[in-house]
Short mmCIF file of C-alpha atoms in Angstrom, two decimals:
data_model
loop_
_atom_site.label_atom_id
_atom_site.label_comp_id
_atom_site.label_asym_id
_atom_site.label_seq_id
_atom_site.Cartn_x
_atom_site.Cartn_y
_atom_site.Cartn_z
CA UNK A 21 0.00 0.00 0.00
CA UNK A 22 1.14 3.54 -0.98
CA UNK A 23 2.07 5.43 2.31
CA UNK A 24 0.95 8.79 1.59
CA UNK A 25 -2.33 7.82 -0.17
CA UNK A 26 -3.07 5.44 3.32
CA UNK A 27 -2.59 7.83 5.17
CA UNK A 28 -4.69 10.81 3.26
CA UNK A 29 -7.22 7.90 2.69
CA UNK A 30 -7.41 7.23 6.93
CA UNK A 31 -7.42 11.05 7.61
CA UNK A 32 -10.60 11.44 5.45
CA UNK A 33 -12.34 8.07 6.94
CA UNK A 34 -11.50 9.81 10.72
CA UNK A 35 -13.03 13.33 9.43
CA UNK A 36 -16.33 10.98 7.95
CA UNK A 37 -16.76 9.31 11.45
CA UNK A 38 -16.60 13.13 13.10
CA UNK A 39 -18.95 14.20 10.65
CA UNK A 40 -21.48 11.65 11.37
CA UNK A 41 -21.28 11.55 15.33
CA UNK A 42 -21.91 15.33 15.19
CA UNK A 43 -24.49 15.43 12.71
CA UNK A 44 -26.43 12.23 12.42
CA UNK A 45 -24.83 9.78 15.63
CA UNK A 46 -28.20 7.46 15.15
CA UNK A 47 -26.19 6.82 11.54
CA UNK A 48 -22.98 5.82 13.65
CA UNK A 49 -23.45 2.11 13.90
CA UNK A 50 -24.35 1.37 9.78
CA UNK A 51 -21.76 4.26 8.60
CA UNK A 52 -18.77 2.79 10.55
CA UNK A 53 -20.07 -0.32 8.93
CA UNK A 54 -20.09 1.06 5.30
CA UNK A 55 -16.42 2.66 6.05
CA UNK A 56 -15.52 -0.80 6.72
CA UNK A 57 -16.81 -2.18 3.70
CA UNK A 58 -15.43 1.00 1.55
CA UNK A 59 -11.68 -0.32 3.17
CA UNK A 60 -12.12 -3.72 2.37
CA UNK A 61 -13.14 -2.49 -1.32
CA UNK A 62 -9.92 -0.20 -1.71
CA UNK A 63 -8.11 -3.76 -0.64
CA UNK A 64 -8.95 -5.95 -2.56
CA UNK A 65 -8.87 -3.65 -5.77
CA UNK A 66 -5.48 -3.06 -4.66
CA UNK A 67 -4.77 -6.97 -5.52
CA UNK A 68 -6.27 -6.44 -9.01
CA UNK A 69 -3.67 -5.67 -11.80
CA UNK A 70 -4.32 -2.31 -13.20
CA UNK A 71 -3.73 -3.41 -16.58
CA UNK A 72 -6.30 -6.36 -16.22
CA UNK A 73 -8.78 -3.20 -15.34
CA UNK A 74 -7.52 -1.38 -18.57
CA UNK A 75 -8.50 -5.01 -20.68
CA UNK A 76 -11.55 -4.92 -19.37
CA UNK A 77 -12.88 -1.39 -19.59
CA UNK A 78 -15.06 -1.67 -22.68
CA UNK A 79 -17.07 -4.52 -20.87
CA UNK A 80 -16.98 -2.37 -17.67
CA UNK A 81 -18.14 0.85 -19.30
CA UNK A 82 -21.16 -1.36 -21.16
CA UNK A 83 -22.32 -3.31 -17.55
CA UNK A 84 -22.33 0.34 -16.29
CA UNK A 85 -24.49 1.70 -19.04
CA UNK A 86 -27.08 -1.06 -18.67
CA UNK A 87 -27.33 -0.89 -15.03
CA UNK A 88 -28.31 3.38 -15.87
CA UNK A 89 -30.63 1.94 -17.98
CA UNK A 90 -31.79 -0.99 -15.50
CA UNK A 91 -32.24 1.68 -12.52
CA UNK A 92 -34.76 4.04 -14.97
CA UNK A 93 -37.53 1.36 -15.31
CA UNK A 94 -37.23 -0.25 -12.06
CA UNK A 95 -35.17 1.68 -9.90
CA UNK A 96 -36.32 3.96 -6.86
CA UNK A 97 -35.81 7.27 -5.76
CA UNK A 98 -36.16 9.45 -2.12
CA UNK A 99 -39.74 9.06 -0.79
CA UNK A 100 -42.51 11.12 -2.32
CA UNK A 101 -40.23 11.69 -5.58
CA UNK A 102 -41.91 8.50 -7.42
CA UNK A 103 -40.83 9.91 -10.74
CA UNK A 104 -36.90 10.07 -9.49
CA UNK A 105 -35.13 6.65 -10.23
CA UNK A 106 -31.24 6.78 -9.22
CA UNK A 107 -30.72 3.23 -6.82
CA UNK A 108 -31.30 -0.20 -6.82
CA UNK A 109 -33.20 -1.16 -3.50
CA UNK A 110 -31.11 -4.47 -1.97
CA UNK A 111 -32.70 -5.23 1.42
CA UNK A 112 -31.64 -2.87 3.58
CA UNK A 113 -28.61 -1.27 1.31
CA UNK A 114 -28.95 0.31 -1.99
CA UNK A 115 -26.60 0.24 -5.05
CA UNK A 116 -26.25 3.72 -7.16
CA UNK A 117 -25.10 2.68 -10.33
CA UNK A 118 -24.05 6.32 -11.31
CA UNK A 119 -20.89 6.36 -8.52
CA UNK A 120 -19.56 3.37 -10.17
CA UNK A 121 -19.95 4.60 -13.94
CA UNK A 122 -17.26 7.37 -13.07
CA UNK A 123 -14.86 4.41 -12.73
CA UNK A 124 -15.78 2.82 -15.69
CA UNK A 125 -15.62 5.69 -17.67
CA UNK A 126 -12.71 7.05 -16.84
CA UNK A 127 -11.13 2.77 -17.61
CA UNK A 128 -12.84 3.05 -21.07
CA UNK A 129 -10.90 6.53 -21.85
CA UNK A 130 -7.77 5.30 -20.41
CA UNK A 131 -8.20 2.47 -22.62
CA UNK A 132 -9.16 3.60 -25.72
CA UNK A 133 -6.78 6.92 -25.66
CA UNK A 134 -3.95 4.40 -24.92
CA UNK A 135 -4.67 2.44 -28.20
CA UNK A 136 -6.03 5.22 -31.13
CA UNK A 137 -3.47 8.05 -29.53
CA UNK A 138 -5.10 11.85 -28.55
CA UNK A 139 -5.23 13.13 -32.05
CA UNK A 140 -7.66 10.76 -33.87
CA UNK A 141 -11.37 10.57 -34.91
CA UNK A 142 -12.72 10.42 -31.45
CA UNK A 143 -16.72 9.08 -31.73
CA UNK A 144 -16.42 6.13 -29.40
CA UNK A 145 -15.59 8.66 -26.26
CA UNK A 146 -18.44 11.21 -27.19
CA UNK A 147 -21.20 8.42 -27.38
CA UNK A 148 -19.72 7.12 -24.12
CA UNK A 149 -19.12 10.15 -22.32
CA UNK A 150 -23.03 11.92 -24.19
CA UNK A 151 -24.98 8.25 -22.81
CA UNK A 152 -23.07 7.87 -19.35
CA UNK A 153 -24.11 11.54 -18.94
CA UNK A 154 -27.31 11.85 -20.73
CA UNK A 155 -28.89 8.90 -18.32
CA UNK A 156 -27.54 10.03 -15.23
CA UNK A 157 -29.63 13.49 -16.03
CA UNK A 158 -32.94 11.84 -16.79
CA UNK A 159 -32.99 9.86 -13.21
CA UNK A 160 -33.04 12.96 -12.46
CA UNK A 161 -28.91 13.29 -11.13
CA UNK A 162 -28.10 17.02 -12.94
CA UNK A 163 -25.14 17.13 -10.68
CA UNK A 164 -23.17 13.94 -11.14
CA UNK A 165 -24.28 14.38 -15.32
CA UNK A 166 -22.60 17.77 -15.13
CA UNK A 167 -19.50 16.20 -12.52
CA UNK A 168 -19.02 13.36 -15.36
CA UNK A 169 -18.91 15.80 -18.02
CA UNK A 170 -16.42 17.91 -16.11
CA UNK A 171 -14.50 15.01 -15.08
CA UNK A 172 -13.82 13.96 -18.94
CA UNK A 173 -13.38 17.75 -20.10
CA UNK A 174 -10.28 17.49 -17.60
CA UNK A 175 -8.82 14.37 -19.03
CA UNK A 176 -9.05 15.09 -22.47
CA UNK A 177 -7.34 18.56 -21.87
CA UNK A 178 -4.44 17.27 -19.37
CA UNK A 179 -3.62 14.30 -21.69
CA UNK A 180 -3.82 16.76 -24.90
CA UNK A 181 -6.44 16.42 -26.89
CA UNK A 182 -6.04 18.76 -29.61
CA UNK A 183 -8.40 21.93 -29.39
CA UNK A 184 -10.03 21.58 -32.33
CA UNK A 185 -11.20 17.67 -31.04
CA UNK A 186 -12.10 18.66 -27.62
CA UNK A 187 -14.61 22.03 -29.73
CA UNK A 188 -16.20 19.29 -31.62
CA UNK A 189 -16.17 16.54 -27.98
CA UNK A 190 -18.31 19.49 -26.78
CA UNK A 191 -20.39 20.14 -29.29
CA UNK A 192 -21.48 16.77 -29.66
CA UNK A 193 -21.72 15.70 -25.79
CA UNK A 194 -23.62 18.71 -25.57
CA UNK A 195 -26.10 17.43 -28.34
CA UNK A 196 -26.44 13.84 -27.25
CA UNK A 197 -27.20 15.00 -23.38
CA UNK A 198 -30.03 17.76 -24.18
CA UNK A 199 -31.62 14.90 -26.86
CA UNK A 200 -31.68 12.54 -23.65
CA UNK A 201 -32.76 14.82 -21.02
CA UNK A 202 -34.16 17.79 -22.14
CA UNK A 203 -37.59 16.42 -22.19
CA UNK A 204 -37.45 15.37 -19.02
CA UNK A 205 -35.77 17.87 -17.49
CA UNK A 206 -39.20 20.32 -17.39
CA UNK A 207 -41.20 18.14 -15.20
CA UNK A 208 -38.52 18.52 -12.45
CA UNK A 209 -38.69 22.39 -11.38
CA UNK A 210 -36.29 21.81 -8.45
CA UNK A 211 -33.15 21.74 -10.88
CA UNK A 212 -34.30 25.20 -12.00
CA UNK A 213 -35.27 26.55 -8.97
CA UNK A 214 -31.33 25.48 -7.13
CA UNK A 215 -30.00 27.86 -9.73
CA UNK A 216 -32.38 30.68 -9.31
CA UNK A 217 -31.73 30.32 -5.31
CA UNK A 218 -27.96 30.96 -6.11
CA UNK A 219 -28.58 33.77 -8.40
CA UNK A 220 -30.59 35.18 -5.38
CA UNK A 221 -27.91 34.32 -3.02
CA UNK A 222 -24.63 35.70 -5.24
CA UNK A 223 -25.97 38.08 -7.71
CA UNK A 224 -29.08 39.86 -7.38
CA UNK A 225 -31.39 39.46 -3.68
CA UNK A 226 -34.14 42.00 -5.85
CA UNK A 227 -34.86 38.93 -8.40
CA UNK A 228 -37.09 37.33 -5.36
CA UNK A 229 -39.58 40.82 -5.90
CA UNK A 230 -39.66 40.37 -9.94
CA UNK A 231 -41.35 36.50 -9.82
CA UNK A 232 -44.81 35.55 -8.43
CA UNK A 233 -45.31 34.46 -5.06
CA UNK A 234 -45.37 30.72 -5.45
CA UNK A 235 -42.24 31.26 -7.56
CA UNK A 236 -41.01 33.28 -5.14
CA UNK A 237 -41.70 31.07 -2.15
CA UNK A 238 -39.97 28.33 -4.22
CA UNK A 239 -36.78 29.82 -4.57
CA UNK A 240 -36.75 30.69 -0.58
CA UNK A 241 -37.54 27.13 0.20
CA UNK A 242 -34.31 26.39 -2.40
CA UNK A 243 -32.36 29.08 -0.74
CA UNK A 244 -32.71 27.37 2.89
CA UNK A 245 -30.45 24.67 2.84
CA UNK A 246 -27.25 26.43 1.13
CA UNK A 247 -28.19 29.43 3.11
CA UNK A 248 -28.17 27.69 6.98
CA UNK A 249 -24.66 25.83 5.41
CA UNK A 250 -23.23 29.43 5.58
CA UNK A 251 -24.41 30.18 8.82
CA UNK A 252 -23.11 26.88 10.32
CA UNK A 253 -19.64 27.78 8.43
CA UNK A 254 -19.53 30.86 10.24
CA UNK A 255 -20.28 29.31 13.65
CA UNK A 256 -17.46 26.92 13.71
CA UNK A 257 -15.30 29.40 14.71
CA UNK A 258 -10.74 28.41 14.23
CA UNK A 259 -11.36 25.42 16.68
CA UNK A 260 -14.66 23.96 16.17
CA UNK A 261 -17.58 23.28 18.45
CA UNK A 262 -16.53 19.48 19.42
CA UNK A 263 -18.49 16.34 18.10
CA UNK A 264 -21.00 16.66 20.66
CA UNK A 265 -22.23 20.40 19.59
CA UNK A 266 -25.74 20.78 18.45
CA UNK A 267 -25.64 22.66 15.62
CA UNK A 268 -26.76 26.13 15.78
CA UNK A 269 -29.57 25.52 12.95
CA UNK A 270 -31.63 22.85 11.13
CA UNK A 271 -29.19 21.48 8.00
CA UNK A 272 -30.78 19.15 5.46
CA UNK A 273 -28.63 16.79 4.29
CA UNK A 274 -26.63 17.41 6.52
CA UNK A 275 -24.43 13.29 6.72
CA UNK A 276 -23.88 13.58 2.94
CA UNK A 277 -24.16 16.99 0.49
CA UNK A 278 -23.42 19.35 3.30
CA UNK A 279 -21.19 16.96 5.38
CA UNK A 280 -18.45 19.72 4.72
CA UNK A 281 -20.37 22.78 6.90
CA UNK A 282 -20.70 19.29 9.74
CA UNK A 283 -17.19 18.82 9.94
CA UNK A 284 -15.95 22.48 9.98
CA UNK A 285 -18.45 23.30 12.53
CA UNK A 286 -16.78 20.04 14.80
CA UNK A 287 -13.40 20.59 13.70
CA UNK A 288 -12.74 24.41 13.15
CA UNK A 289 -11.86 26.58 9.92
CA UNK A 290 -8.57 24.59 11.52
CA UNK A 291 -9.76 21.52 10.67
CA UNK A 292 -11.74 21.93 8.03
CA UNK A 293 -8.27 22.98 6.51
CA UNK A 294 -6.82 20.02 8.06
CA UNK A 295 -9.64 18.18 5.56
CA UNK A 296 -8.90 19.95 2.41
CA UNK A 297 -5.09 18.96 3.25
CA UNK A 298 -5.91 15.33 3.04
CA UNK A 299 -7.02 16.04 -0.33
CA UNK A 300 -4.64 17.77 -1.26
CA UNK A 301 -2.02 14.66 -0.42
CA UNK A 302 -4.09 12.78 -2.59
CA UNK A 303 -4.27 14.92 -5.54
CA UNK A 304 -0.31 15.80 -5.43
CA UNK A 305 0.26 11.56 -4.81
CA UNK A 306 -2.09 10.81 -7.49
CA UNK A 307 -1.02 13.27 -10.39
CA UNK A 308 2.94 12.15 -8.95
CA UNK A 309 1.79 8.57 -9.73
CA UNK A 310 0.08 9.76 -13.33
CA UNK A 311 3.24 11.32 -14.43
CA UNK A 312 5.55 8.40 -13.40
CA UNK A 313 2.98 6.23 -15.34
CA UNK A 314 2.82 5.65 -19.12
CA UNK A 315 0.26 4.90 -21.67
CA UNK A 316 -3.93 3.38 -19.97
CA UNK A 317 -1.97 3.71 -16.67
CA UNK A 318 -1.42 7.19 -16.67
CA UNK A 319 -4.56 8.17 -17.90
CA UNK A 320 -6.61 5.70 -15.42
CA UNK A 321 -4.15 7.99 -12.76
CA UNK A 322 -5.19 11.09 -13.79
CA UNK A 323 -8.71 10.44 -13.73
CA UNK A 324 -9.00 9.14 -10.53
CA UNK A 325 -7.33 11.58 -9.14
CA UNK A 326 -9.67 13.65 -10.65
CA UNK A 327 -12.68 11.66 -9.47
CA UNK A 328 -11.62 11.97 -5.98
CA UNK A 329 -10.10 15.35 -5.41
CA UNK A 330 -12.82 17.33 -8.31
CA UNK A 331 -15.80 15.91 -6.90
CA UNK A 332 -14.78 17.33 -3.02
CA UNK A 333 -13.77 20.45 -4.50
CA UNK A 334 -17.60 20.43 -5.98
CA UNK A 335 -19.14 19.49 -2.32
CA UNK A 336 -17.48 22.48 -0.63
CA UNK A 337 -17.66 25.11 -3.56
CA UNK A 338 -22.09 23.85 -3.29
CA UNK A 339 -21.65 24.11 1.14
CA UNK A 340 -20.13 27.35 0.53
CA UNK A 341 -22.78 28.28 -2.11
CA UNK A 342 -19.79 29.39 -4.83
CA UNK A 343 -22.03 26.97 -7.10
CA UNK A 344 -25.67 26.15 -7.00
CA UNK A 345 -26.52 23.01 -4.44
CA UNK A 346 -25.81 19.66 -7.02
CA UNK A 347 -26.61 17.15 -4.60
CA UNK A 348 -23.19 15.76 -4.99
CA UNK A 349 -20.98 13.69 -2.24
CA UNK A 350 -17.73 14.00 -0.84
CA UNK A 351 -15.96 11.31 -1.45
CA UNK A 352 -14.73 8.89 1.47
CA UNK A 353 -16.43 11.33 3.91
CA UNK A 354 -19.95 11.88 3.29
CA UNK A 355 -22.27 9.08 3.87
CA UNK A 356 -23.77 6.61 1.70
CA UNK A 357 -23.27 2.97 0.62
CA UNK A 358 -22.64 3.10 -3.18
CA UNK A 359 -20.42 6.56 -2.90
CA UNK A 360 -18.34 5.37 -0.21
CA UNK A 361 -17.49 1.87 -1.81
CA UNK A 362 -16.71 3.40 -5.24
CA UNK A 363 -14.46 6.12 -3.77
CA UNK A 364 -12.81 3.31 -1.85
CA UNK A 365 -12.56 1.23 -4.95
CA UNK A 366 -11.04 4.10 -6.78
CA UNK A 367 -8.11 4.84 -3.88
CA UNK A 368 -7.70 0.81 -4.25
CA UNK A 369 -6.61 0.98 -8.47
CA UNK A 370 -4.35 4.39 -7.32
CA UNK A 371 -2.74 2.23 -4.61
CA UNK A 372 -2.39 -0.92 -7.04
CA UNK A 373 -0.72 1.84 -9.74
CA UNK A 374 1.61 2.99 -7.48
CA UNK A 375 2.91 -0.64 -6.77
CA UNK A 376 3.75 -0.28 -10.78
CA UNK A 377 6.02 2.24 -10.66
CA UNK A 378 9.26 3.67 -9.19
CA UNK A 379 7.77 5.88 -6.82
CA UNK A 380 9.94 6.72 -3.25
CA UNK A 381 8.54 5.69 -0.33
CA UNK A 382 5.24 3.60 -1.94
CA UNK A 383 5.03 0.46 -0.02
CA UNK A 384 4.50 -0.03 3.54
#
């Protein structure tokens, strides 16, 4: 096991379990079991050859894209949102196929940039990067669509992708997604009414005075929960409140999308620092191991990092309200079955990479 990404991978787990004892401790007993089961994942994909990964991606990406299609006809959703399909139900846990289809995707680009080269007729990642993205949006899941889109925009630029490709990438992505979702997208007003909230909240407070009331008592509802993750920011004070602290308002969501605003408010503005650190380690390992790797490894590197470190830059910039609330996790922190396991699958391949290369310091 790499040394550095242990240890980044353990500070985030301890910062997950302080999250949850201070703001859901009846969660304690099944998180500390899904943390478990999130460790176990990162070791045993640290047994699996990277390259075996790699030869398998197409078949990967594929099993991905029919369980997106499997969880829209008989998937479920949160209660009262019958037309929302995102999980499977399994007893008492659920699987979220989206979390897992940023691992495969990033395996199939890996793979296929590693065999037809940066500069080449590129349909085979638009189709895959357009339907990965496109379903995800129609379950409804705007966030992690617009996180997977983001996620393969920074691959494709880092490894090179000539400008020209990545204009036409766009262009095309962009076309396949609003053909999938756009139709679907109207009967869910919530999506539209998060980014009129943080128009309210950044740009202009008068906009509330220009819509009609029930619009208007929309956006305030949509306002609420970014607006009390301030307020809970700006409690915490440079030392933090302890695990035990009530918080000083009601926080929706507050064991997964706002998870962030729970562990500053525990931990201080110190250790909320202390948090973005551990990413940090895992963003300068992981781009270290990317570098030192050649070919589907480095790419599978790069985007992983990327998984890990983008997607928890996402969760604070929505806690902080610098973007509109997306609904998305933090990875290894926040709770929930299918994001924990897939962000301890992904630290598993990283670890397994760094075994393959002449890196100081890797094993332990």
């Amino acid at each position: 096991m790499d040394r550095i990404l242990i240890l980044a991978q353990l500070l985030l787990m301890g910062f997950s379990v302080l999250g949850i004892a201070a703001g859901a401790p009846a969660l304690m007993e099944r998180h500390l079991l899904t943390l478990g089961v999130a460790f176990g994942g990162t070791l045993a994909a640290a047994l699996v050859p990277p390259r075996w990964i790699i030869a398998q991606a197409r078949w990967l990406y594929v099993l991905g894209l029919v369980a997106l299609v499997a969880v829209l006809i008989v998937g479920r959703g949160p209660a009262g949102q019958e037309e929302v399909r995102r999980w499977f139900q399994l007893g008492a846990f659920s699987l979220q196929p989206s979390e897992f289809m940023k691992i495969a995707l990033v395996a199939y680009l890996a793979s296929f940039f590693s065999r037809r080269g940066t500069d080449y007729p590129i349909i085979g990642p638009v189709v895959a990067i357009g339907l990965a993205a496109g379903l995800i949006a129609i379950e409804p899941d705007l966030g992690t669509a617009l996180f997977l889109l983001f996620l393969a925009a920074f691959i494709l630029i880092v490894i090179g992708v000539p400008f020209r490709r990545l204009v036409a990438i766009g262009l095309l992505v962009t076309l396949i997604v609003a053909s999938i979702h756009g139709v679907f997208l109207n009967r869910f007003e919530y999506i539209t009414d998060r980014v009129d909230a943080w128009r309210v909240m950044n740009l202009d407070p008068t906009l509330l005075e220009r819509w009609d009331p029930d619009r208007a008592e929309r956006i305030r509802n949509a306002i609420y929960q970014p607006e009390r993750a301030r307020l809970v920011l700006r409690a915490a004070g440079p030392l933090g409140h302890g695990p035990s602290a009530e918080l000083p308002t009601n926080l929706p969501e507050r064991q997964n999308d706002m998870i962030f605003a729970v562990v500053t408010y525990a931990s201080g503005w110190i250790g909320a620092g202390m948090l973005l650190l551990a990413y940090g380690l895992v963003f300068a390992r992981g781009m270290q191991i990317a570098t030192r790797s050649t070919g589907a490894l480095s790419v599978m590197a790069l985007g992983l990092t990327g998984y890990l470190t983008g997607q928890a830059l996402m969760n604070v910039a929505v806690t902080m309200a610098i973007v509109p609330v997306t609904g998305i996790s933090m990875p290894m922190v926040s709770a929930g079955g299918s994001g924990l396991l897939a962000a301890g699958l992904a630290f598993g391949v990283l670890h397994a990479s760094a075994r393959r290369i002449d890196l100081p310091e890797v094993r332990a």
